[in-house]
Every structure is written in structure tokens, then in C-alpha cells.
Amino acid sequence: MAWVDIGALDDVPVRGARKLKTALGCVAVFRTDDAEVFAASNTCPHKGGPLVEGIVHGQSVTCPLHNWVFDLNTGQAKGEDGQISTYPVRVEAGRILIDGTALSARSAA
Amino acid sequence: MSKQKLVVIGAGMASGRVLEHLTDAAPDAFDITLFNAEPRGNYNRIMLSPVLAGDQTYADIVTHDEAWYAERGIATRFGEKVLEIDREAKVVVGENGHVPYDKLIFGTGSNPFMIPLPGHDLEGVIAYRDLEDTERMMGLTAGQKCVVIGGGLLGLEAAAGMAARGVAVTVVHIMGHLMERQLDEAAGYLLRKSLEDKGITIKLQANSKEIVGENGKVRALMLDDGTELPCDLLVMAVGIRPNVALAQAAGLAVGKGIHVDDQLCTSDEEIFAVGECVEHLGAIFGLVAPLYDQAKVLAQTLLGEEAAFVQKSLSTKLKVTGCDLFSAGDFADGEGREDVVFRDPSRGVYKRLVIEDNKLVGAVMYGDTADGSWFFGLIRDGTDIEEMRETLIFGPAYQGGDTADPLSAVAALPLDAEICGCNGVCKGTIVEAIEGGAGDLGSVRASTKASASCGTCTGLVEQLLQVTLGDAFEMPAAQPVCGCTDHTHEDVRRLIKTMPLKSQEAVWQELGWNTRNGCHVCRPAINFYLLADWPLDYQDDPQSRFINERKHANIQKDGTFSVVPRMWGGITNPRELRAIADAADKYNVPTVKVTGGQRIDLLGVKGEDLPAIWSDLNKAGLVSGHAYSKGLRTVKTCVGTDHCRFGTQDSTGLGIKLEQALWGSWTPHKVKLGVSGCPRNCAEATCKDVGIICVDSGYQVGVAGAAGMDVKETERLIDVATEAEAIDVTVAFVQLYRENAKYLDRPYKWVAKVGLDWVKERIEDLDERARLIEAFELSQSIYRKDPWAEHAAEKAERYQPLADLTLEAAE
Ligand code: SRM
Ligand SMILES: Cc1cc2nc3c(=O)[nH]c(=O)nc-3n(C[C@H](O)[C@H](O)[C@H](O)COP(=O)(O)OP(=O)(O)OC[C@H]3O[C@@H](n4cnc5c(N)ncnc54)[C@H](O)[C@@H]3O)c2cc1C
Ligand code: SF4
Ligand code: FES
């Protein structure tokens, strides 16, 4: 793993999200609690809704376009046939780190 | 064999444990010398808090007294700091002389971290670490003031201890909830409530700026926003740093703490370290449980036995009477985790378990922590909980299956809580009536008038029937807000007013939400109810809003946004039109459309461009049209007396005045108005939420029209003679709607539920009308402003990506 610093924890509101541009396309970085973050593909498999704009609740996000709900741990849509990729992220000393190899591994594959 | 010389630096809780183990197992193995910078031996540091609170005395918490050291032949050098280690010569240099060693132990603990704020070195600024600090706090007398910086374990114990002595304490904490490292928001909310009940003032999300002094002594803490908190003593409890200076000077390997291996051996094989001063596999320590494990391993190592220190999960409790909390394991961050939440509002209980791969990995509890150690055991042992998953949260005693009681919140209400707002009937009156024989809704209505008017409190009256009569009353099935709760919208609205509840955390806890923080269905509703009822106390939460309202623009199916500036009453001018045209050019807006609401829509604007296009439009005086909000949308007007040969009144002018009075306000669903200058009705006023038809004798105010999924003509609310009255009546109607309707009911749906007669009665009652207008104005003092200007000035950053990794990849 190669942890890449992508910003301060406080740059993402609690129960909110911010967009991260990557070579793979946009990734949404979610903050579900004071020190709890997740990262996943920003694109809803239903009709491409931007998940970064969704309402974040528990450890889930609801797509802003037609309300599909995704579990951020697994990327699985609840009660729907669909899944988004998730990426390892962690918080260290108030900074958010994302696993850079996971982001490039998939583009190589 | 001659005895080995063992020197110990620091008589703390960790090294004290080492000495106990060592001298118990092998009383004669070592010649021991013990240094301590504090002028005393080992005492139970964690019990300083009960000493501060007056529950214990220093004598009660001494672990090792003079006799103990003497019995074990330990030479003590208390009040003497070690200044230096000479590893070549194997000598420790103390303030009063040298001592040679064969084996050396560091037990130097940690230093409290002091934020280097201006003024941090003033007299009266202290930390909370040792007996001296505790005595300083105990020196404060009732009525004196203290500020504590830090809402973690230590800060809160200090605050509670002083508050118990009558000191006026304010806790300043930078995060959004207390003890954020051990607790989640819900438990943090309950903790805050208990501490406030003890008279402690809590300031969250508060940034300290400067410590203000007078004659070299602390006088106040100044916050970022300029607030001054006067104090006689300021306690900083913001964290600790391992005390490594001595080890570092001696050339030992040091990171955050003194590096040790599984045997607690440092980079020098004759030197060991134990306690808060060490770093083991990247971790440092701040609680005694792991330190005691370390102490045991170190004693065994020194005696030549095999032993290895292993890090385990930790649990935390707070030693403040009446604040019963427990937190263990890891309840944040991670893949594949699932939450189980239980709340019992009437007992103030909250429990949350975190499960991963059929194992319990974390637990947070407040109010009832009796099962804490059982859960902690499951976490430590990694027990497979699949079998008991359903009932796990009820603890070991209860593996039968219980559910949170939806009646709990109503049962817990005091007797003077108002249930029926229309008729001012409180719980006690209703319960009395039920006990006196009113056995169903109809009889309660007849005897008390409760729920006899608008009827929105019906659900609560039924719950009281059930609470009072038990199974003798059969509850009609009601539609809850969502899966997070059993309460209906009406119940929640009423309880927010009655209990009163002023934060989302309070609603979740007191009404027994079964999720951590709601979902996309209830959060926007609760956010609206709170801001409608408590405009001054509650702060709007953007994270609880649908994207359109969070970003003040309508999201399109391709993820771009539309921008609709306000055109007051449908009137515009060349300057505004030019600004719109310029903006369309500058931001490559693909579609410009005239809307059905008499204004212009710029469709297809990129999210990143929003703040910029807004600030361009602002410069021409254009503000947000709220085309995205559950709030005032448009006021359609016709040309009226200004130009039309049939016009009876200034319909355009009235429309503009109404729009200026109502804009920015949040409502349960969107609100659209129309004002037509005569009954020909060119502004289509008769299908609006409020539609005014001007006639020769004045104004006919109609409400509850619809022209969306349902089509319905407005119903006449009232006829008034003057323009001022027409505005008053409209404002009062909108406020009545804000106070009472269910979230996402348009006015026509709400009026159908409460009845037009009830609405008329309220609006015709001049005292009530005045009250409604005043309440609306109070709320508008906060919300009547342009969100575009505010976001462009203060939040523009949030509209940009957090980071752009494509740039780095290209390098
Ligand atoms: C832009 C506009 C159409 C147009 O090009 O003219 C429009 C566009 C949308 N309307 Fe509308 N409505 C527009 C006038 C109307 C009107 C006519 C009017 O206001 O005189 C109506 C019927 C009157 C009414 O409100 O009842 C109307 C009834 C609806 C409804 C049904 C409401 C209902 O209670 O039945 C919805 C759905 C909803 O709100 O839940 C809706 C929802 C929408 C949404 C917000 C759909 C959505 O959720 O994304 C559309 C947003 C498009 C966008 O991204 O900008 N729109 N919509 C009009 C904007 C008016 C404005 O200046 O603000
Ligand atoms: C008020 C308070 C409440 C707490 N409550 C809890 C709790 O509820 N639960 C829990 O698990 N933990 C609690 N803790 C934390 C716990 O007390 C510490 O983890 C523990 O005391 C650390 O033990 P230690 O031996 O590493 O260090 P210490 O106990 O700090 O001992 C270190 C000693 O080394 C001495 N020293 C340092 N440098 C030198 C030198 N150069 N020469 C000579 N002597 C030196 C110091 O004077 C000090 O006496 C609390 C702490 C405080 C302050
Ligand atoms: S009528 Fe339907 S498609 Fe047209 S703008 Fe309104 S909601 Fe969208
Ligand atoms: S695009 Fe996400 S739910 Fe339809």
C-alpha cells in the first residue's frame, strides 16, 4: 500500500462528502463520524448519479438522483442489484490518507 | 552471587507495578534505587479525580507508603530529578548525586501538552497531571470561575470535580461532541446533558485564541469569535506527550515514545522502559490497563523468564458521578462493519454495538453500562456472536428478545407537558380524563378538547391511552416517519415543541431512534422541524439536506446544476438581463429557458462554477431564486393597474412585497404564490398555495390550491380591504403552515387534514395572527438573506474537489 495524503479531515464535513479526482475517475470521500472516513466510486451504477452529493447516514450514502442506498463498507446497494468500488482510506493525525496503489492497480488491470 | 543494581526513574503507576511483581517474586534479586521528580512515592494517579471531587483524600490513594519501600529495601530518592544517564559508565546522574546501575528502568510517564496560545505561561494556567495541579484546583472556592480547555476524559473529570465544589466551570472543546475519541455523537449528547445538569457550561466547536492576563495572572480565555470567558484558573487538558527527553539525551532510540520491543527492552539491552513513556509497535499508551500488562512482562523479563507484551483492546469509563458511560474497542472506521443501536429515552439509555465478521469489535454505552464488561469480554475474546446477534444488545441476562418501546418517550413526559397545542391541554389533564373513564379518542376529545381541533396530536393522545390503559386500548396503526423510528411525523413535531428537543441528537435519543443518525428520509424532516420551531437555538444542518438545498441549485440528471436568480414578482430590467446573458456566455451555459414561474433558468452549470457564477450575478443585484428549496419559490403576478385596463389594484407591487417578505424562509414543502389584478386571473392565482385576486373592494385571499400532480382550485381564506392586511394574512398563513404541517405536505394536503375552518379560526383571531407574524419575523431575522452571496464568500472552497490526483499521476 502507498498511502497518499489527500487533505485535512476537517475539509470534509461530518456526515458529508468531497470529491477526489483520480486517474480512474472521480472518487467520493465520505466522513461518517468525527474520525470515520470511507472512499468509494462517485458514480451510481443506476444512472450515474454523483454520490458525493448524497445524504450520508450511518455508514451509508443515498444517491441524490433516485435514492439508492449504498453500504460504504462493502459498496453494495441495499435491496438493489448494484455495487460501487470502495477504496482503503484512513485518518492519521487529522489528515486523510488514501491507498494510492488501489487507485492505480485497477487502472492497470 | 552479588546482587544486581537496579535503578528506576519515576515512581509512577507502571514502575510501581514492576516493583511489586519483582519484590514479591524475588525479594533479594536486586539492589533497588527509585528516583521520583514528584516529592512523594507511588500513588494512584487515576484517583486524583475523586480527590478533587472531595470523595476521597490523598491518604486514601497512596499505593506505596514509606513502610512499604522500607520493607522491600528500596532506596528512595523522592523529589530528586534524574538529570542525565551516562551509558558508558552505567551511571545515573541525579540532582543530588550519582548512582551506578546494572539494569535501568525508565518509568517517566508523560507530560501534559500545553497549547502554545499567547498567554499560556501566565500564572494560573495549569495542566491536570499530579497532586500539585489537583491542589491548585481544590484551592478555588465556591463562586470562583474556571475554564477548562479540552472535553476529553481528563478535562471533564477536572470540570466535574470543581463543579462539585461550587466553582463555575466552562469547558471549551474544539470538536463537535465531547470525548470524541471514545464516544459517538449520541453518547456525547447524553454526556453533555448530564454535565450541564451539574451546572457546567459546555462550549463545543470552540476555538481558543488567546489567554488574557492581568498583572501576570490569568484573567480570561478569548475564543476565535471574540467571546471572553473570565476565569480565576485555566486548566488545559488537551492531551499528553510521552516524556522522552532524558532517554533521547542518552541516545536511546526514540520516536513518539521510547522504542521498546515485546520485552520492554530499549535499544540498549541493559535499559528498559515501561508505562506512558514507551512506544510499542507504533502505539503509545494513556490508560493503565496496558501499562499493568507491560509491568508484569518487564518483571518477568528481569527475572529471566519468557514473557511478551501484547496490545489488547481497551475500555474507558469516566469517573464522574452520574455520568455512566462505557466505551470499548474500535467503533470507528473499517470495512464490513454493521451497527446495532438501542435507545431507551425514558431511562436516558443509549447503546451501540459494532459488529464485523460475526464478531463484536466495538461498544459505546451511556446510562446503563452494567453489561459493559460482558461486551468487553466478547470483544477481547473475539467470540463468535452469530447465534445471539438478534438479542446481543440486551446483554447477557436477556437473550429472549425485546424491542425498544415506542411509548417510552410519551411515558417519560412530565405531567405538565403540553400535548394539544391548539387547546393548551397538558398530559396530566388527559391522563386524569382517561383514568376517570374516557376510554377512547372520542371521549378524551369530548372531555378535554385534546386533539379536537387541528388533530395533529391525535397520535400522542392515543399513545397516552395506551400507556394509561395498557392492553385495554387498541392502538390504530400509524405510519412512522421512516424505518429509524416508530413515531409519526405529527408525534415528532409535537414532541419537539413539548419536551422540548432542540438538536438532532436530542431527537434521536429522546425519541428512541434505532439508527446512529437517521437516514435520508427522516434527516431532512427533522432538520426542518427543528429550525422551524427553534430558529434561534437550532442551527440548520446542511448535511441533513437534499443536495439541491445543500448547494442552492437544482441537480440535473448529468450531475450539473441549474441556476435560477430571483425576479421579484416577475419584473426584470436590461441590467439584470445583461448580467444573465454575460453569465451564460462566461460559464458556457448550454440552455437558457424561461420557466413556468416567470423567471430565467440557466441550465447545465458545472458544480465547481457555482460560487463564481453566483458572485457575478450578485454584482448585478441578482440573488438566489430558491428554485430548489422547500421554501418560497415564486410569486407570479400580472401587470395590474400599472398597465392593464381591467386592473383593480397594484397586483405587481403586492406580489413583489410578498416575495420580499417571504423569501429565504424554509417551509414543509415548496410554496408558490400568485397575485392577479382582477378575476380574469392572468397570474393563475387560483391554483397556487396562496393566491390573491384583487377586486374593487380589496383582496380575496385564497389558499390550498394545486396545479401539480393534483389540480385543485384555491379555497377562500378571507377577504380583506387593504394591501397591508393581505400581506399580514399571507405571512400568518405561511407561518401556521410552517408550525404545523408534516414535512413534504404541500399546503393543500395539510389544509385537508386540519380543515379550512380551523385555519380560518386561527387567522381571524387577531392575537394569534400577530403571534404568527412575529414568529415568522423572528425566523426571518436569520433566514431572509441570500445563500448564494454567503456561499460564494465563505464556502466556495467546498465546491471544489478535495484533491486532484490526476495531476500527480501525470508527473
Ligand atoms: C424549471 C421549471 C419548469 C420550467 O422550465 O418552467 C420546473 C422544473 C422542475 N420542477 Fe416544477 N418547475 C417549474 C414550474 C412548475 C410549476 C408551474 C408554476 O410554478 O407555476 C408547477 C405546477 C404548480 C405546483 O407547484 O404545484 C410545477 C410542479 C412541480 C412538481 C409537482 C408539485 C406537486 O405538489 O404536485 C414537482 C415535484 C415536486 O416538487 O415534488 C416539480 C419539480 C420540479 C423539478 C425541481 C424536478 C426535480 O426535482 O428535479 C424540476 C427542476 C428542473 C431543474 O433542474 O431546474 N415541479 N413546477 C419551473 C420552475 C419555476 C420557477 O421559476 O421556479
Ligand atoms: C487525573 C487523571 C485521571 C486518570 N484517570 C484514568 C482512568 O480513569 N483510567 C486509566 O486507565 N487511566 C487514567 N489516567 C492515566 C493514568 O494515570 C496513567 O496512564 C498512568 O498514571 C501512567 O503511569 P506511568 O507510570 O507511565 O506514569 P506516571 O504515573 O505519570 O509516573 C511517572 C513519574 O515519573 C516521574 N518522572 C518523570 N521524569 C522524571 C525524571 N527525569 N526524574 C525523576 N522522576 C521523573 C514523574 O514525576 C512521575 O511521578 C488518569 C490520569 C490522570 C492525570
Ligand atoms: S414537468 Fe416533469 S420533466 Fe418537466 S420540468 Fe417538471 S418535473 Fe421535470
Ligand atoms: S442514479 Fe443513483 S439512484 Fe438513480
PDB file of C-alpha atoms in Angstrom, chain B residues 78 356 576 633 698 767:
ATOM      1  CA  PHE B  78      11.917  11.396  46.106  1.00  0.00           C
ATOM      2  CA  GLU B 356     -17.689  -7.205  11.949  1.00  0.00           C
ATOM      3  CA  GLU B 576     -30.271  42.118 -14.962  1.00  0.00           C
ATOM      4  CA  ARG B 633     -40.401  29.744  -4.845  1.00  0.00           C
ATOM      5  CA  GLY B 698     -59.876  44.867  -1.831  1.00  0.00           C
ATOM      6  CA  ASP B 767     -53.897  37.938  18.642  1.00  0.00           C
TER       7      ASP B 767
END
